Structure formats: C-alpha cells, structure tokens
PDB file of C-alpha atoms in Angstrom:
ATOM      1  CA  SER A   1     -23.805  18.088-102.470  1.00 86.00           C
ATOM      2  CA  LYS A   2     -24.939  21.239-100.823  1.00 91.00           C
ATOM      3  CA  ARG A   3     -20.953  22.049-100.127  1.00 95.00           C
ATOM      4  CA  ILE A   4     -19.889  21.577-103.566  1.00 96.00           C
ATOM      5  CA  TYR A   5     -19.768  24.702-106.014  1.00 94.00           C
ATOM      6  CA  ARG A   6     -18.872  24.771-109.675  1.00 94.00           C
ATOM      7  CA  ILE A   7     -16.732  27.816-110.520  1.00 92.00           C
ATOM      8  CA  THR A   8     -17.484  29.413-113.777  1.00 89.00           C
ATOM      9  CA  THR A   9     -15.639  32.433-115.406  1.00 86.00           C
ATOM     10  CA  SER A  10     -17.526  35.447-116.508  1.00 85.00           C
ATOM     11  CA  TYR A  11     -15.566  38.085-118.879  1.00 80.00           C
ATOM     12  CA  VAL A  12     -15.931  41.243-120.829  1.00 84.00           C
ATOM     13  CA  SER A  13     -13.889  42.115-123.611  1.00 84.00           C
ATOM     14  CA  GLU A  14     -14.688  44.949-126.294  1.00 89.00           C
ATOM     15  CA  THR A  15     -16.623  42.982-128.510  1.00 90.00           C
ATOM     16  CA  SER A  16     -18.238  40.451-125.990  1.00 88.00           C
ATOM     17  CA  LYS A  17     -19.813  39.333-122.836  1.00 89.00           C
ATOM     18  CA  GLU A  18     -19.386  35.744-122.188  1.00 86.00           C
ATOM     19  CA  HIS A  19     -19.997  33.405-119.163  1.00 84.00           C
ATOM     20  CA  ALA A  20     -18.252  29.944-119.406  1.00 84.00           C
ATOM     21  CA  ALA A  21     -18.483  26.722-117.489  1.00 87.00           C
ATOM     22  CA  TRP A  22     -14.734  26.266-117.441  1.00 85.00           C
ATOM     23  CA  GLY A  23     -11.794  28.015-116.272  1.00 86.00           C
ATOM     24  CA  ASP A  24      -8.401  28.149-115.208  1.00 87.00           C
ATOM     25  CA  PRO A  25      -7.039  25.015-113.749  1.00 87.00           C
ATOM     26  CA  SER A  26      -5.071  26.522-110.799  1.00 89.00           C
ATOM     27  CA  VAL A  27      -8.498  27.809-109.058  1.00 90.00           C
ATOM     28  CA  GLY A  28      -8.680  24.553-106.923  1.00 92.00           C
ATOM     29  CA  PRO A  29      -5.317  24.362-105.648  1.00 93.00           C
ATOM     30  CA  MET A  30      -4.986  28.131-105.260  1.00 93.00           C
ATOM     31  CA  SER A  31      -8.359  28.478-103.414  1.00 94.00           C
ATOM     32  CA  LYS A  32      -7.720  25.652-100.951  1.00 95.00           C
ATOM     33  CA  GLU A  33      -4.018  26.972-100.151  1.00 95.00           C
ATOM     34  CA  LEU A  34      -5.358  30.506 -99.644  1.00 95.00           C
ATOM     35  CA  TYR A  35      -8.727  30.017 -97.741  1.00 95.00           C
ATOM     36  CA  ALA A  36      -9.558  27.876 -94.779  1.00 95.00           C
ATOM     37  CA  GLU A  37     -12.850  27.440 -95.966  1.00 96.00           C
ATOM     38  CA  ILE A  38     -12.253  24.988 -98.742  1.00 97.00           C
ATOM     39  CA  GLU A  39     -12.021  21.391 -97.697  1.00 97.00           C
ATOM     40  CA  ASN A  40     -10.921  20.228-101.071  1.00 97.00           C
ATOM     41  CA  TYR A  41     -11.273  20.771-104.911  1.00 97.00           C
ATOM     42  CA  THR A  42     -11.093  18.991-108.036  1.00 97.00           C
ATOM     43  CA  SER A  43     -10.664  19.966-111.899  1.00 96.00           C
ATOM     44  CA  LEU A  44     -12.065  17.849-114.788  1.00 95.00           C
ATOM     45  CA  VAL A  45     -11.463  18.024-118.830  1.00 95.00           C
ATOM     46  CA  ASN A  46     -13.733  16.191-121.233  1.00 94.00           C
ATOM     47  CA  GLU A  47     -11.922  15.596-124.650  1.00 90.00           C
ATOM     48  CA  PRO A  48     -13.082  13.148-127.284  1.00 95.00           C
ATOM     49  CA  VAL A  49     -10.638  10.197-127.133  1.00 96.00           C
ATOM     50  CA  THR A  50      -9.792   7.017-128.752  1.00 96.00           C
ATOM     51  CA  VAL A  51      -9.887   4.272-126.643  1.00 96.00           C
ATOM     52  CA  SER A  52      -8.541   0.844-127.526  1.00 90.00           C
ATOM     53  CA  SER A  53      -9.258  -2.606-126.160  1.00 80.00           C
ATOM     54  CA  ASP A  54      -7.728  -5.973-127.869  1.00 75.00           C
ATOM     55  CA  ASP A  55      -6.571  -3.586-130.401  1.00 76.00           C
ATOM     56  CA  LYS A  56     -10.154  -2.636-131.532  1.00 85.00           C
ATOM     57  CA  PRO A  57     -10.395   1.275-131.222  1.00 92.00           C
ATOM     58  CA  PHE A  58     -13.419   3.240-130.128  1.00 94.00           C
ATOM     59  CA  ARG A  59     -14.010   6.949-130.251  1.00 96.00           C
ATOM     60  CA  GLU A  60     -15.367   7.912-126.792  1.00 97.00           C
ATOM     61  CA  ASP A  61     -17.165  11.380-125.807  1.00 96.00           C
ATOM     62  CA  LYS A  62     -17.562  10.658-122.192  1.00 97.00           C
ATOM     63  CA  PHE A  63     -14.223   9.965-120.931  1.00 97.00           C
ATOM     64  CA  PHE A  64     -13.058  12.514-118.646  1.00 97.00           C
ATOM     65  CA  TYR A  65      -9.591  13.596-117.452  1.00 97.00           C
ATOM     66  CA  SER A  66      -9.168  14.740-113.899  1.00 97.00           C
ATOM     67  CA  ASP A  67      -7.077  15.331-110.809  1.00 96.00           C
ATOM     68  CA  THR A  68      -6.813  12.777-108.278  1.00 96.00           C
ATOM     69  CA  ASN A  69      -9.434  14.396-106.017  1.00 97.00           C
ATOM     70  CA  TYR A  70     -12.213  13.800-107.779  1.00 97.00           C
ATOM     71  CA  PHE A  71     -13.589  11.006-105.885  1.00 97.00           C
ATOM     72  CA  SER A  72     -12.888  12.835-102.543  1.00 96.00           C
ATOM     73  CA  VAL A  73     -15.332  15.705-104.004  1.00 97.00           C
ATOM     74  CA  PHE A  74     -17.882  13.668-105.521  1.00 96.00           C
ATOM     75  CA  ASP A  75     -19.286  10.305-103.781  1.00 93.00           C
ATOM     76  CA  TYR A  76     -20.179   7.495-105.918  1.00 95.00           C
ATOM     77  CA  GLN A  77     -21.018   3.998-105.115  1.00 95.00           C
ATOM     78  CA  PHE A  78     -18.221   1.685-105.971  1.00 97.00           C
ATOM     79  CA  VAL A  79     -19.092  -1.943-107.139  1.00 96.00           C
ATOM     80  CA  THR A  80     -15.624  -2.797-107.191  1.00 96.00           C
ATOM     81  CA  GLY A  81     -12.267  -1.291-106.406  1.00 96.00           C
ATOM     82  CA  SER A  82     -11.950   1.863-104.325  1.00 94.00           C
ATOM     83  CA  TYR A  83     -11.201   5.781-104.990  1.00 94.00           C
ATOM     84  CA  LYS A  84      -8.235   5.277-102.599  1.00 94.00           C
ATOM     85  CA  SER A  85      -6.570   3.735-105.544  1.00 96.00           C
ATOM     86  CA  PHE A  86      -7.281   6.549-107.583  1.00 98.00           C
ATOM     87  CA  LYS A  87      -3.714   8.046-108.807  1.00 98.00           C
ATOM     88  CA  PRO A  88      -2.095   9.111-112.066  1.00 98.00           C
ATOM     89  CA  GLY A  89      -2.500   6.575-114.814  1.00 98.00           C
ATOM     90  CA  THR A  90      -5.502   4.831-113.223  1.00 98.00           C
ATOM     91  CA  ILE A  91      -9.094   4.755-114.498  1.00 98.00           C
ATOM     92  CA  VAL A  92     -12.648   4.337-113.010  1.00 98.00           C
ATOM     93  CA  LEU A  93     -15.269   2.828-115.126  1.00 98.00           C
ATOM     94  CA  THR A  94     -18.966   2.826-115.026  1.00 97.00           C
ATOM     95  CA  GLN A  95     -20.886  -0.437-114.992  1.00 97.00           C
ATOM     96  CA  THR A  96     -21.703  -0.130-118.496  1.00 96.00           C
ATOM     97  CA  ALA A  97     -18.328   0.802-119.756  1.00 97.00           C
ATOM     98  CA  ALA A  98     -16.769  -1.705-117.835  1.00 96.00           C
ATOM     99  CA  THR A  99     -19.178  -4.392-119.682  1.00 95.00           C
ATOM    100  CA  LYS A 100     -18.225  -2.933-122.902  1.00 94.00           C
ATOM    101  CA  TYR A 101     -14.581  -3.324-122.522  1.00 94.00           C
ATOM    102  CA  PHE A 102     -14.448  -6.254-120.290  1.00 93.00           C
ATOM    103  CA  GLU A 103     -17.536  -8.289-120.977  1.00 87.00           C
ATOM    104  CA  TYR A 104     -16.211 -11.565-119.703  1.00 83.00           C
ATOM    105  CA  GLY A 105     -13.674 -10.621-117.029  1.00 84.00           C
ATOM    106  CA  ASP A 106     -13.256  -8.674-114.008  1.00 91.00           C
ATOM    107  CA  PRO A 107     -11.675  -5.172-115.065  1.00 95.00           C
ATOM    108  CA  LEU A 108     -10.002  -4.712-111.769  1.00 96.00           C
ATOM    109  CA  GLY A 109      -6.232  -4.801-112.491  1.00 95.00           C
ATOM    110  CA  GLN A 110      -6.847  -4.812-116.358  1.00 95.00           C
ATOM    111  CA  SER A 111      -5.609  -1.641-118.566  1.00 94.00           C
ATOM    112  CA  LEU A 112      -7.266   0.486-121.239  1.00 95.00           C
ATOM    113  CA  THR A 113      -5.307   2.322-123.892  1.00 95.00           C
ATOM    114  CA  VAL A 114      -6.517   5.904-124.162  1.00 96.00           C
ATOM    115  CA  GLU A 115      -4.995   8.174-126.694  1.00 95.00           C
ATOM    116  CA  LYS A 116      -1.927   5.388-126.952  1.00 92.00           C
ATOM    117  CA  LYS A 117      -1.443   5.628-123.119  1.00 95.00           C
ATOM    118  CA  GLU A 118      -2.193   3.106-120.594  1.00 96.00           C
ATOM    119  CA  PHE A 119      -4.601   3.269-117.984  1.00 97.00           C
ATOM    120  CA  LEU A 120      -5.076   0.723-115.353  1.00 97.00           C
ATOM    121  CA  VAL A 121      -8.668   0.030-113.830  1.00 97.00           C
ATOM    122  CA  VAL A 122      -8.836   0.532-110.413  1.00 98.00           C
ATOM    123  CA  GLY A 123     -12.387   0.766-109.873  1.00 98.00           C
ATOM    124  CA  VAL A 124     -16.111   0.367-111.250  1.00 98.00           C
ATOM    125  CA  ILE A 125     -18.987   2.647-110.120  1.00 98.00           C
ATOM    126  CA  GLU A 126     -22.752   2.263-110.576  1.00 97.00           C
ATOM    127  CA  ASP A 127     -24.049   3.753-113.575  1.00 96.00           C
ATOM    128  CA  LEU A 128     -24.600   7.501-113.128  1.00 95.00           C
ATOM    129  CA  PRO A 129     -28.178   8.569-112.380  1.00 91.00           C
ATOM    130  CA  LEU A 130     -30.062  10.527-115.060  1.00 89.00           C
ATOM    131  CA  HIS A 131     -30.248  13.795-113.126  1.00 88.00           C
ATOM    132  CA  THR A 132     -26.818  14.256-112.749  1.00 88.00           C
ATOM    133  CA  ASP A 133     -24.878  17.126-114.642  1.00 85.00           C
ATOM    134  CA  LEU A 134     -21.679  14.976-114.967  1.00 89.00           C
ATOM    135  CA  LYS A 135     -22.500  12.517-117.434  1.00 93.00           C
ATOM    136  CA  PHE A 136     -19.328  10.154-117.693  1.00 97.00           C
ATOM    137  CA  ASP A 137     -18.279   6.750-118.678  1.00 97.00           C
ATOM    138  CA  ALA A 138     -14.782   6.886-117.500  1.00 98.00           C
ATOM    139  CA  MET A 139     -12.778   9.075-115.130  1.00 98.00           C
ATOM    140  CA  MET A 140      -9.183   9.133-115.847  1.00 98.00           C
ATOM    141  CA  ALA A 141      -6.520  10.474-113.267  1.00 97.00           C
ATOM    142  CA  VAL A 142      -3.647  12.554-114.625  1.00 96.00           C
ATOM    143  CA  ASP A 143      -0.834  14.229-112.855  1.00 92.00           C
ATOM    144  CA  ASN A 144      -1.079  17.571-114.981  1.00 89.00           C
ATOM    145  CA  LEU A 145      -4.512  18.622-116.573  1.00 88.00           C
ATOM    146  CA  MET A 146      -2.684  21.509-118.353  1.00 85.00           C
ATOM    147  CA  SER A 147      -1.294  18.655-120.615  1.00 86.00           C
ATOM    148  CA  ILE A 148      -4.696  17.990-121.918  1.00 86.00           C
ATOM    149  CA  SER A 149      -6.248  21.321-122.020  1.00 83.00           C
ATOM    150  CA  GLY A 150      -6.022  25.184-120.702  1.00 80.00           C
ATOM    151  CA  TRP A 151      -9.320  25.199-119.352  1.00 88.00           C
ATOM    152  CA  THR A 152     -10.904  22.750-116.898  1.00 93.00           C
ATOM    153  CA  PHE A 153     -14.150  22.338-115.104  1.00 94.00           C
ATOM    154  CA  ASN A 154     -13.503  23.274-111.541  1.00 95.00           C
ATOM    155  CA  PHE A 155     -15.261  22.139-108.452  1.00 96.00           C
ATOM    156  CA  LEU A 156     -14.648  23.528-104.825  1.00 97.00           C
ATOM    157  CA  LEU A 157     -15.884  21.398-101.782  1.00 97.00           C
ATOM    158  CA  PHE A 158     -16.540  24.111 -98.938  1.00 97.00           C
ATOM    159  CA  LYS A 159     -15.875  22.795 -95.520  1.00 97.00           C
ATOM    160  CA  GLU A 160     -19.162  22.214 -92.978  1.00 95.00           C
ATOM    161  CA  GLY A 161     -20.546  25.447 -91.621  1.00 93.00           C
ATOM    162  CA  SER A 162     -18.859  27.726 -93.941  1.00 93.00           C
ATOM    163  CA  ASP A 163     -20.386  30.214 -96.188  1.00 89.00           C
ATOM    164  CA  PRO A 164     -20.033  29.800 -99.830  1.00 90.00           C
ATOM    165  CA  GLU A 165     -22.331  32.582-100.576  1.00 86.00           C
ATOM    166  CA  ASN A 166     -19.704  35.119 -99.399  1.00 89.00           C
ATOM    167  CA  PHE A 167     -16.767  33.656-101.027  1.00 92.00           C
ATOM    168  CA  GLN A 168     -17.334  35.401-104.540  1.00 89.00           C
ATOM    169  CA  PRO A 169     -15.062  38.514-103.613  1.00 90.00           C
ATOM    170  CA  LYS A 170     -12.215  36.200-102.683  1.00 90.00           C
ATOM    171  CA  LEU A 171     -12.221  34.639-106.060  1.00 86.00           C
ATOM    172  CA  ASP A 172     -12.561  38.112-107.745  1.00 84.00           C
ATOM    173  CA  LYS A 173      -9.529  39.195-105.845  1.00 82.00           C
ATOM    174  CA  ILE A 174      -7.198  36.460-106.761  1.00 76.00           C
ATOM    175  CA  PHE A 175      -8.837  35.583-110.559  1.00 74.00           C
TER     176      PHE A 175
END
C-alpha cells in the first residue's frame, strides 16, 4: 500500500479553484510508458448501474468499472477464482454480492447483466474491510473506460525503491 498513489486533479479557472479525486484516464498508461519508476497503474469509474439476475433488476451504487490492471495493483483475498481471469467482460464480486445474486449456487462461470451487458463472474473476494477508501461490491473489467465516463479515478503503483514524492513535477509536465 505504501507504493500506491491516487492521482488527483487541481485546476484553476477565472471563477473557481478546484481539486478533484478524478482525472484523465490516460494518466496511468502514459505515466507507465514515460517513467521507469511506474510499475503499474489502474483506473476506475463508479456509476450507478442496473443489474439483472433472473430477470429481476437491482439498482447498484457500488459496482465499479475498471481496466484489467485493478487486481494487479490492489491486493485482495480471493475466496474463489483468480485475478488472472480478470479480462474485459468479466466481473469479480464481494462475498456479500455473490450471496445476493447467487444465493444457492457457485457464482463462478455464471453471468450478471449490468446495463444490458453480460459480465462473466471470474472471482469472489472477501468482503472489504471498513477502513478502505474504495468501497465496492463488484469490479467489472472493460476495454475502454472512456465509453463509460471521461473522468476516472487513477492510481499508480511505484516500483520498489522509487521516490513517489518527487514524481509531481513529471505529472505536471505532461498533464
């Protein structure tokens, strides 16, 4: 956790000064491409969605979209399945969400319909601890986060021994 940094955005206009938790989704891939100290990155979008299971719709606020790097940056305890199967069109559920949608069966290999798109369940993780900043019930991998939103939550994973504190000028230079 000491090597993971959330990238935020500060900007000033004629009428306001803002600091936002989200930013441009290119920050992760561009940082990794340009700077050797970046080991990996991930970007997320959180939008309320309609989830259907057995033709029964549920409105969910804690279903996140992400790139496929999420579980390579953040470490979770998988109860079943694996982060290695987290590819576009797949979903990982918390234990509570898995029980909600698949009360009487194994969720692995089953599908959930989210906003009329099918997502294959490839993993179930332990419920998240209370002290986490990222409170989600499901993480869905997609090819293009820009198709969901123009703004994402961005995280960089720095390589062991690098100095994240001196990275800000590099970000300012390219963004």
